[in-house]
CSV table of C-alpha atoms and ligand atoms in Angstrom, one decimal:
chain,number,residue,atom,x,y,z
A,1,UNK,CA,-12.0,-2.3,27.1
A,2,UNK,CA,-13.5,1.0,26.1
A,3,UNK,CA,-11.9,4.0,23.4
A,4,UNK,CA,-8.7,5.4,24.2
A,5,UNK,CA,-9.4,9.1,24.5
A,6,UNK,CA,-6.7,10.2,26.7
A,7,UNK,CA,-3.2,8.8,24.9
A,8,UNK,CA,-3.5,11.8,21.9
A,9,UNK,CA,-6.8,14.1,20.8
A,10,UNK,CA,-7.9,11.1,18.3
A,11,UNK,CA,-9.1,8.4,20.0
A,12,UNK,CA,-7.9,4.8,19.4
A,13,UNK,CA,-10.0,1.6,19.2
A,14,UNK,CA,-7.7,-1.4,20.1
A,15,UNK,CA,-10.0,-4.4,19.5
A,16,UNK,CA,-12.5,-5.0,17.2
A,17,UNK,CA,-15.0,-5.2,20.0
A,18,UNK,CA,-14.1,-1.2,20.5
A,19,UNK,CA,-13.9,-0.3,16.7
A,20,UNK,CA,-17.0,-2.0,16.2
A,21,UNK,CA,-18.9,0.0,19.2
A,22,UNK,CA,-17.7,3.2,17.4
A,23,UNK,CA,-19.1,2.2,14.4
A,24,UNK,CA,-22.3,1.3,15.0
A,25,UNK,CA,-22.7,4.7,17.1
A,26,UNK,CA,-22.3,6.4,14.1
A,27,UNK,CA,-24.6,4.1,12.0
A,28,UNK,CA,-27.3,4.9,14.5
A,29,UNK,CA,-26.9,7.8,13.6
A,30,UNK,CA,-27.1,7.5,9.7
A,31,UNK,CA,-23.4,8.3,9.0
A,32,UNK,CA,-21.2,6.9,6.5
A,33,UNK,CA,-17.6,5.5,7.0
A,34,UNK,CA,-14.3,5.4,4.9
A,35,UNK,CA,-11.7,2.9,5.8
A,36,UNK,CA,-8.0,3.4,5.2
A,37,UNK,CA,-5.9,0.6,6.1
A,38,UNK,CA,-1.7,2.2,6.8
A,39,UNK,CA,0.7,0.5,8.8
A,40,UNK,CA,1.5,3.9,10.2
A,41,UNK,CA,4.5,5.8,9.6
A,42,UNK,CA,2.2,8.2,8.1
A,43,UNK,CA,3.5,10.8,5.2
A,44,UNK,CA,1.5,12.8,2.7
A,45,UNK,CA,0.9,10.1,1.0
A,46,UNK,CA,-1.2,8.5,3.3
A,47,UNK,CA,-2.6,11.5,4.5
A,48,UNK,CA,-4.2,12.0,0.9
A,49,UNK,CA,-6.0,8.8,0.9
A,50,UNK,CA,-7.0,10.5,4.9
A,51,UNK,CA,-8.4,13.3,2.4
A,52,UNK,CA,-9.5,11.7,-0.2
A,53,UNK,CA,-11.7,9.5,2.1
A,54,UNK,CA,-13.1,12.2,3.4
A,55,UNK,CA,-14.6,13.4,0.8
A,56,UNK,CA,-16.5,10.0,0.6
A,57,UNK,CA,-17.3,9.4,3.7
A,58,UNK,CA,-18.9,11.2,6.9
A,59,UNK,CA,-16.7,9.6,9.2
A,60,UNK,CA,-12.7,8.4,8.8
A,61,UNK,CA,-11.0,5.4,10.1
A,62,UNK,CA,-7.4,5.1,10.2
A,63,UNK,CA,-6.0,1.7,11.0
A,64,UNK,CA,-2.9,1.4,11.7
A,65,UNK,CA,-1.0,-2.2,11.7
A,66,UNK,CA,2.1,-3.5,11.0
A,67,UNK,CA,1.0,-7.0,9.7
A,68,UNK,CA,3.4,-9.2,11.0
A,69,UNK,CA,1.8,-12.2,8.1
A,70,UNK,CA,2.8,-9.6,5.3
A,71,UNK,CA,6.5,-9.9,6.1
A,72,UNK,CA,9.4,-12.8,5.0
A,73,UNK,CA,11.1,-13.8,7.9
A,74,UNK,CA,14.2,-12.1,6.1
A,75,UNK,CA,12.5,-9.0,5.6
A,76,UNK,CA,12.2,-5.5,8.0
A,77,UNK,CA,9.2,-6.5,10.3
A,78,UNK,CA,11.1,-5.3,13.2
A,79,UNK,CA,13.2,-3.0,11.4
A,80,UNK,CA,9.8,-1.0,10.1
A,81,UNK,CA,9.3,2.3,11.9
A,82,UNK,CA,6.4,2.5,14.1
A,83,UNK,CA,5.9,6.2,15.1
A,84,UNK,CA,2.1,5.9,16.7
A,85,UNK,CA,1.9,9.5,18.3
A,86,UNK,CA,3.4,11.1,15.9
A,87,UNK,CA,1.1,9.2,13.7
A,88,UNK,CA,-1.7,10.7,15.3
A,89,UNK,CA,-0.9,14.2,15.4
A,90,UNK,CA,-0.6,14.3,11.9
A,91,UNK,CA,-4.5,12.5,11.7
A,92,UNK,CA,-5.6,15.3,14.1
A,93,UNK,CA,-8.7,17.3,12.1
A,94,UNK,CA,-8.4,14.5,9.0
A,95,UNK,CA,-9.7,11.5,10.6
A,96,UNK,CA,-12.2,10.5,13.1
A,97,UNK,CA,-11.1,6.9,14.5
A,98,UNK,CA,-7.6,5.3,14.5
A,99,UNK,CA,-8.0,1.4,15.2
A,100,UNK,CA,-4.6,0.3,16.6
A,101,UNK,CA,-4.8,-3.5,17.4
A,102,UNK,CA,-2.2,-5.4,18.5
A,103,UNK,CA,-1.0,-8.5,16.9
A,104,UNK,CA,-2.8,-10.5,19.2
A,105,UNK,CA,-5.9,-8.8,18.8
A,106,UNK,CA,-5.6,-9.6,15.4
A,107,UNK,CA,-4.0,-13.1,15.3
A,108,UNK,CA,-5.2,-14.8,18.5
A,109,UNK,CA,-4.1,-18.2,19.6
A,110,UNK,CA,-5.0,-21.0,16.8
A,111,UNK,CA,-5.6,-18.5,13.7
A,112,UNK,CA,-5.7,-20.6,10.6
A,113,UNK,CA,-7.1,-19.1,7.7
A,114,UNK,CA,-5.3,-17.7,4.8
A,115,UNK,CA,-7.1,-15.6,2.0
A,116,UNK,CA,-5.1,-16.6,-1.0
A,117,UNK,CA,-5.7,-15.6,-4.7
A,118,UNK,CA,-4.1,-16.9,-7.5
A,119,UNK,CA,-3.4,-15.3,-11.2
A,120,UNK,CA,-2.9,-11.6,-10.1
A,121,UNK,CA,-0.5,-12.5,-7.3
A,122,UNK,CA,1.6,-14.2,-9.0
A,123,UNK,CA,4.4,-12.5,-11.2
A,124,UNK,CA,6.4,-9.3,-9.9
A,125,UNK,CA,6.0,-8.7,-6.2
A,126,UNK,CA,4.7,-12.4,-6.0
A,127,UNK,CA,7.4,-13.8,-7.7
A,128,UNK,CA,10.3,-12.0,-5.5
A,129,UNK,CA,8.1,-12.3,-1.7
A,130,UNK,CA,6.0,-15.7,-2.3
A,131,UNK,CA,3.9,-15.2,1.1
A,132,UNK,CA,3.5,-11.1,0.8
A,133,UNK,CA,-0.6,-11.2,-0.7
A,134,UNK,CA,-1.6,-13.5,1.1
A,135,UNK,CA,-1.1,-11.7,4.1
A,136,UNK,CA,-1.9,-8.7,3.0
A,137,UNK,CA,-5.6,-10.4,1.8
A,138,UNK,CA,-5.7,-11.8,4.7
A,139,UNK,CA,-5.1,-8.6,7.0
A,140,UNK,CA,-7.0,-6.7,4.7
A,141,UNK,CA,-9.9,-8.7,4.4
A,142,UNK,CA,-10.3,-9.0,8.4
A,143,UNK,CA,-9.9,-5.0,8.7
A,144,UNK,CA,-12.9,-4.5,6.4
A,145,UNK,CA,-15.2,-6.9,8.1
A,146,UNK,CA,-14.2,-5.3,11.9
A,147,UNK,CA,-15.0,-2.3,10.3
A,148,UNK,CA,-17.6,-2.9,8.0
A,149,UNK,CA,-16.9,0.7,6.2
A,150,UNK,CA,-19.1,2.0,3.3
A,151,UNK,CA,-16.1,2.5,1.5
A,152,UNK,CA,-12.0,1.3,1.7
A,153,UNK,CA,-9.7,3.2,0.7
A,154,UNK,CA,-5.7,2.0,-1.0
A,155,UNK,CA,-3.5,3.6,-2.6
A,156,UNK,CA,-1.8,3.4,-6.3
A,157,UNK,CA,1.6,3.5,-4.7
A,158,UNK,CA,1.1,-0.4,-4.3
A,159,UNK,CA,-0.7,-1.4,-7.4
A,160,UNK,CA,-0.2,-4.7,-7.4
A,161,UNK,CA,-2.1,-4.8,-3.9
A,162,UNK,CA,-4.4,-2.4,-5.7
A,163,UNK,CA,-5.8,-5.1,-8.6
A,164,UNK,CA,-5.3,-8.1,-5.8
A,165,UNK,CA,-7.8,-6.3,-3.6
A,166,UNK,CA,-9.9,-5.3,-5.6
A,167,UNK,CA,-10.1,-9.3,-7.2
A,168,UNK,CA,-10.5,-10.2,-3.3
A,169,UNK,CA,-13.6,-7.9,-2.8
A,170,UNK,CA,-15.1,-8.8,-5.8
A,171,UNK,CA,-14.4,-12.8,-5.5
A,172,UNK,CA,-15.9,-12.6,-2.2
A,173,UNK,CA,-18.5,-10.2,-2.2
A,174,UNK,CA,-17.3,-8.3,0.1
A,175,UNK,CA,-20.1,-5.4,1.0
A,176,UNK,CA,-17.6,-2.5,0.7
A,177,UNK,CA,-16.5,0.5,-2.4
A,178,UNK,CA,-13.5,0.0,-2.8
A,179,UNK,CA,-11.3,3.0,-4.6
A,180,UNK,CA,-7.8,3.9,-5.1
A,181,UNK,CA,-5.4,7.4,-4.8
A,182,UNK,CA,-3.0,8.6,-7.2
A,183,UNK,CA,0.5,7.9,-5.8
A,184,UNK,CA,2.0,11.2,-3.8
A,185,UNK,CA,6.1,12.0,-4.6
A,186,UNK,CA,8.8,14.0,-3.4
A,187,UNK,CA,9.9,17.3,-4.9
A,188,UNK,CA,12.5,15.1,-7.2
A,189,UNK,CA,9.5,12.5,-8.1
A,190,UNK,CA,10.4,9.9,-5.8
A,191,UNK,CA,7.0,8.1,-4.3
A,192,UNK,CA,6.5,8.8,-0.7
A,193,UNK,CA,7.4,6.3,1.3
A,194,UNK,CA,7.2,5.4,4.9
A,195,UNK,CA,10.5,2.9,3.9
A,196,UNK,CA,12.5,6.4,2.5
A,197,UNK,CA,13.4,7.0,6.1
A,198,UNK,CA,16.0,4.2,5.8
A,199,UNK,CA,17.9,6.2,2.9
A,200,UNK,CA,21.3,7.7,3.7
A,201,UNK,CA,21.6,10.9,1.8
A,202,UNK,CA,23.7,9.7,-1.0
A,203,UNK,CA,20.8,6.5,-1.4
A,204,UNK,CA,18.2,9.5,-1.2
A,205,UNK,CA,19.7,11.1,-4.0
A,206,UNK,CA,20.0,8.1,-6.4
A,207,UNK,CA,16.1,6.7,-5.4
A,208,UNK,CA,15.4,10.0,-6.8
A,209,UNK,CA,16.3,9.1,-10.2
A,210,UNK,CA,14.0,6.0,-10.4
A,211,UNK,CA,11.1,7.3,-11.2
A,212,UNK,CA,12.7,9.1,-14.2
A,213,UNK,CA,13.6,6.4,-15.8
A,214,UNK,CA,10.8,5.0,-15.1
A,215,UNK,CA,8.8,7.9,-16.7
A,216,UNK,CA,11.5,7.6,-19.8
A,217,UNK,CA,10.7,3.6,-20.5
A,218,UNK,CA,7.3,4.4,-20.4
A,219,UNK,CA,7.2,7.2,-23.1
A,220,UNK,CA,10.2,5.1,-25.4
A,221,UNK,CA,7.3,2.4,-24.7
A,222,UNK,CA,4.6,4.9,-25.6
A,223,UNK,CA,6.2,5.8,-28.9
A,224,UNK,CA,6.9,2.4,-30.0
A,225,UNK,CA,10.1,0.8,-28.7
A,226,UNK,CA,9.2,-2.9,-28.3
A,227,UNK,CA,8.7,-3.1,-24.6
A,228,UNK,CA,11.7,-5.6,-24.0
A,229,UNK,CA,14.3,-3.7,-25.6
A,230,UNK,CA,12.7,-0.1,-23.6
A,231,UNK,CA,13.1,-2.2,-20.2
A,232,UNK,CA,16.4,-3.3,-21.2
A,233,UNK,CA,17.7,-0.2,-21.1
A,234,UNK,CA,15.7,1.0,-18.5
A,235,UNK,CA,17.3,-1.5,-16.3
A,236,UNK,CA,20.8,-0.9,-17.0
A,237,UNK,CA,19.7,3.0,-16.2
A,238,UNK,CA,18.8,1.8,-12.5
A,239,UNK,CA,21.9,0.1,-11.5
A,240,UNK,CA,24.3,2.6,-13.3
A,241,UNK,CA,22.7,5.6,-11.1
A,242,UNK,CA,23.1,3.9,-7.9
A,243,UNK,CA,20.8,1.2,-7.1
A,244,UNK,CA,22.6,-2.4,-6.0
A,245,UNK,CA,19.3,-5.0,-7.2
A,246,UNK,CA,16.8,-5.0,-9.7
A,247,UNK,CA,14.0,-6.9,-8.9
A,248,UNK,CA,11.6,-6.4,-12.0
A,249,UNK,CA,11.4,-3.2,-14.1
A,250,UNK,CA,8.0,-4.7,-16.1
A,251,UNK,CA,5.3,-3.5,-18.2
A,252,UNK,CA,2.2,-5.4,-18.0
A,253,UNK,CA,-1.7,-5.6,-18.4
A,254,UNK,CA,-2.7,-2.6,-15.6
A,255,UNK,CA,-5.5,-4.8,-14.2
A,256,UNK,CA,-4.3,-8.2,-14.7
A,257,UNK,CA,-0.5,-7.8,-14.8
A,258,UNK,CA,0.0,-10.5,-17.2
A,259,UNK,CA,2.6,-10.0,-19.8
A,260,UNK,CA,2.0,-8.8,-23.3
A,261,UNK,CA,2.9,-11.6,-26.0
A,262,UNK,CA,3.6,-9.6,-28.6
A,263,UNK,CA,6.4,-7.2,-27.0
A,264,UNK,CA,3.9,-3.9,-27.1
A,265,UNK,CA,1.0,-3.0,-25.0
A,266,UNK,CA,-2.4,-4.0,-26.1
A,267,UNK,CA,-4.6,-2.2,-23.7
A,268,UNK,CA,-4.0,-0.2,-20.7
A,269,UNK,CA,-0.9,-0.7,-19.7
A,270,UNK,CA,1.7,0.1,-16.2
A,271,UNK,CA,5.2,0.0,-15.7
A,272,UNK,CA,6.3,-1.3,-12.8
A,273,UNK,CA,9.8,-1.4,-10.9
A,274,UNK,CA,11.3,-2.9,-7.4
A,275,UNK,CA,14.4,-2.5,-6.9
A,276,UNK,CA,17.0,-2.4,-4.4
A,277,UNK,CA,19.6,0.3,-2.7
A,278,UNK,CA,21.7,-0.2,0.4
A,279,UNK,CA,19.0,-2.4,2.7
A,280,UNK,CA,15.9,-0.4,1.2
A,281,UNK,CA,13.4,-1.9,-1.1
A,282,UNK,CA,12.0,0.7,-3.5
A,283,UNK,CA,8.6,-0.4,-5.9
A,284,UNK,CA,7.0,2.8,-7.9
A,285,UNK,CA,4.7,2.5,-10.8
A,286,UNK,CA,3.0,4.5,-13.5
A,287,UNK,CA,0.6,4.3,-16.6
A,288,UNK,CA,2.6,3.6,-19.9
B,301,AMP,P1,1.4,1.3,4.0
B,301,AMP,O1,1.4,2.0,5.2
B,301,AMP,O2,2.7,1.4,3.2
B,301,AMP,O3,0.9,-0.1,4.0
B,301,AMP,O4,0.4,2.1,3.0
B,301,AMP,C1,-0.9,2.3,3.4
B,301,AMP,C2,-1.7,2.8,2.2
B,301,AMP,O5,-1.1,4.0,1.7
B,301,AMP,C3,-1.6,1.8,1.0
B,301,AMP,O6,-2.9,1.7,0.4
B,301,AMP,C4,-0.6,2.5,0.1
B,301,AMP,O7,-0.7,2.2,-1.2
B,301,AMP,C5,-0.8,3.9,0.4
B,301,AMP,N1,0.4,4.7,0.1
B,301,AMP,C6,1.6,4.5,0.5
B,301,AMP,N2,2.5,5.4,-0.1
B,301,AMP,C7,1.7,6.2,-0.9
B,301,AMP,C8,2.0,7.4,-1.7
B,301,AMP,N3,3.2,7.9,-1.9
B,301,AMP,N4,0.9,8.0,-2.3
B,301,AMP,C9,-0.3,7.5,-2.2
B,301,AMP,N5,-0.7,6.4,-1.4
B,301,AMP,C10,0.3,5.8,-0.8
């Protein structure tokens, strides 16, 4: 297989033997690479990491994946949009490479390993989807080495796969920089996200409202209301404007995401919050 330089005006490798030909042209010629890893669906908030990356880097990859390994068998795999040319209009003049693999490409027959990390995994998006990090290690992990880019790219929209990353690349020495973006929102503060599209209007209008309250237990946090009384509240605030679950509205250690004993933050702290409305899954987070 060679580049695909005729389906849109980016072209696409669809194997790591084509990503990595592209690569080393460019390290021939003494250019440095970003690496942002999306499973397409691409909004602004992907394209900022695009951006950011290229203020890093001389040249941009874009992969785009949905990772099947990533995905409870009850959860939207099939149901998640995929939207590959529209995808790469919008990378058109921001990035240099998409890598597009399928899910053979990437999982051939007889794939065994699992990258799994404890500690950091464990509580909030851990706790409700057990499998979720380790196939995002996994994926992520094998998307750096096919790449091999100077630098990788994630963004603070997922900050729980933020700190287990970073772990990962640090654990295993993994020869890449590894920085994060600030998390891009809607008009009414709601974080892009490619999982928005499922939102009827009325489920539009009350996601809007979550990162409000998540703003307001922060600051109550901030000024000194012990944490679980401010999350409390906070909680019931989520499921009287709309939303039918609450997974976790938590503040915790920003790097480690363990709890803090004593009811108040000691250190730098996040809040974090997954919740649900209608079939949609919302997570958002902030600093405290
Ligand atoms: P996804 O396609 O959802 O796997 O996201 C790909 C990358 O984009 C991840 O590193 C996300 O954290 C990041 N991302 C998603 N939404 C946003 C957002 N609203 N602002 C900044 N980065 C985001």
């Amino acid at each position: 297989m060679t580049l695909d330089t005729t389906s849109y005006k980016i072209p696409v490798a669809r194997s790591a033997a084509d990503l990595r030909e592209a690569v080393a042209a460019w390290r021939k010629e003494g250019l440095s690479i970003a690496l942002v890893p999306t499973m397409g669906a691409l909004h602004e908030g992907h394209l900022s990491l695009v951006d950011l990356a290229r203020t890093k880097a001389d040249r941009v990859v874009v992969s785009i994946f949905v990772n099947p390994t990533q995905f409870a068998p009850n959860e939207d795999f099939s149901a998640y949009p995929r939207t590959e040319a529209a995808d790469a209009a919008r990378l058109e003049g921001k990035a240099d490479l998409i890598f597009a693999p399928d899910a053979a490409d990437m999982y051939p027959e007889g794939f065994s390993t699992t990258i799994s990390l404890s500690g950091v995994t464990e509580p909030l998006e851990g706790a409700f989807r057990p499998t979720h990090f380790a196939g995002v290690a996994t994926v992520v992990a094998k998307l750096i080495l096919r790449a091999m880019p100077d630098i990788a790219i994630f963004g603070e929209k997922d900050w729980q796969q933020l700190m287990v990353i970073r772990r990962m690349v640090a654990d295993l020495d993994i020869p890449v920089e590894f920085l994060g973006g600030p998390i891009m929102r809607e008009a009414d503060g709601l974080a892009m996200s490619s999982r928005n599209a499922y939102l009827s209007p009325e489920e539009r209008k009350a996601a809007g409202q979550l990162n409000v309250i998540l703003r307001e237990t922060a600051v109550s946090v901030a000024k000194g209301m012990p944490i679980s009384e401010a999350t409390a509240e906070g909680s019931k605030r989520i499921l009287a404007v709309g939303f039918d679950k609450l997974d976790y509205l938590e503040i915790r250690d920003a790097a480690s995401l363990a709890a803090f004993p004593d009811n108040k933050p000691a250190g730098p702290a996040r809040i974090l919050v997954a919740a649900k409305i209608g079939r949609t899954r919302l997570i958002d987070n902030m600093p405290v």
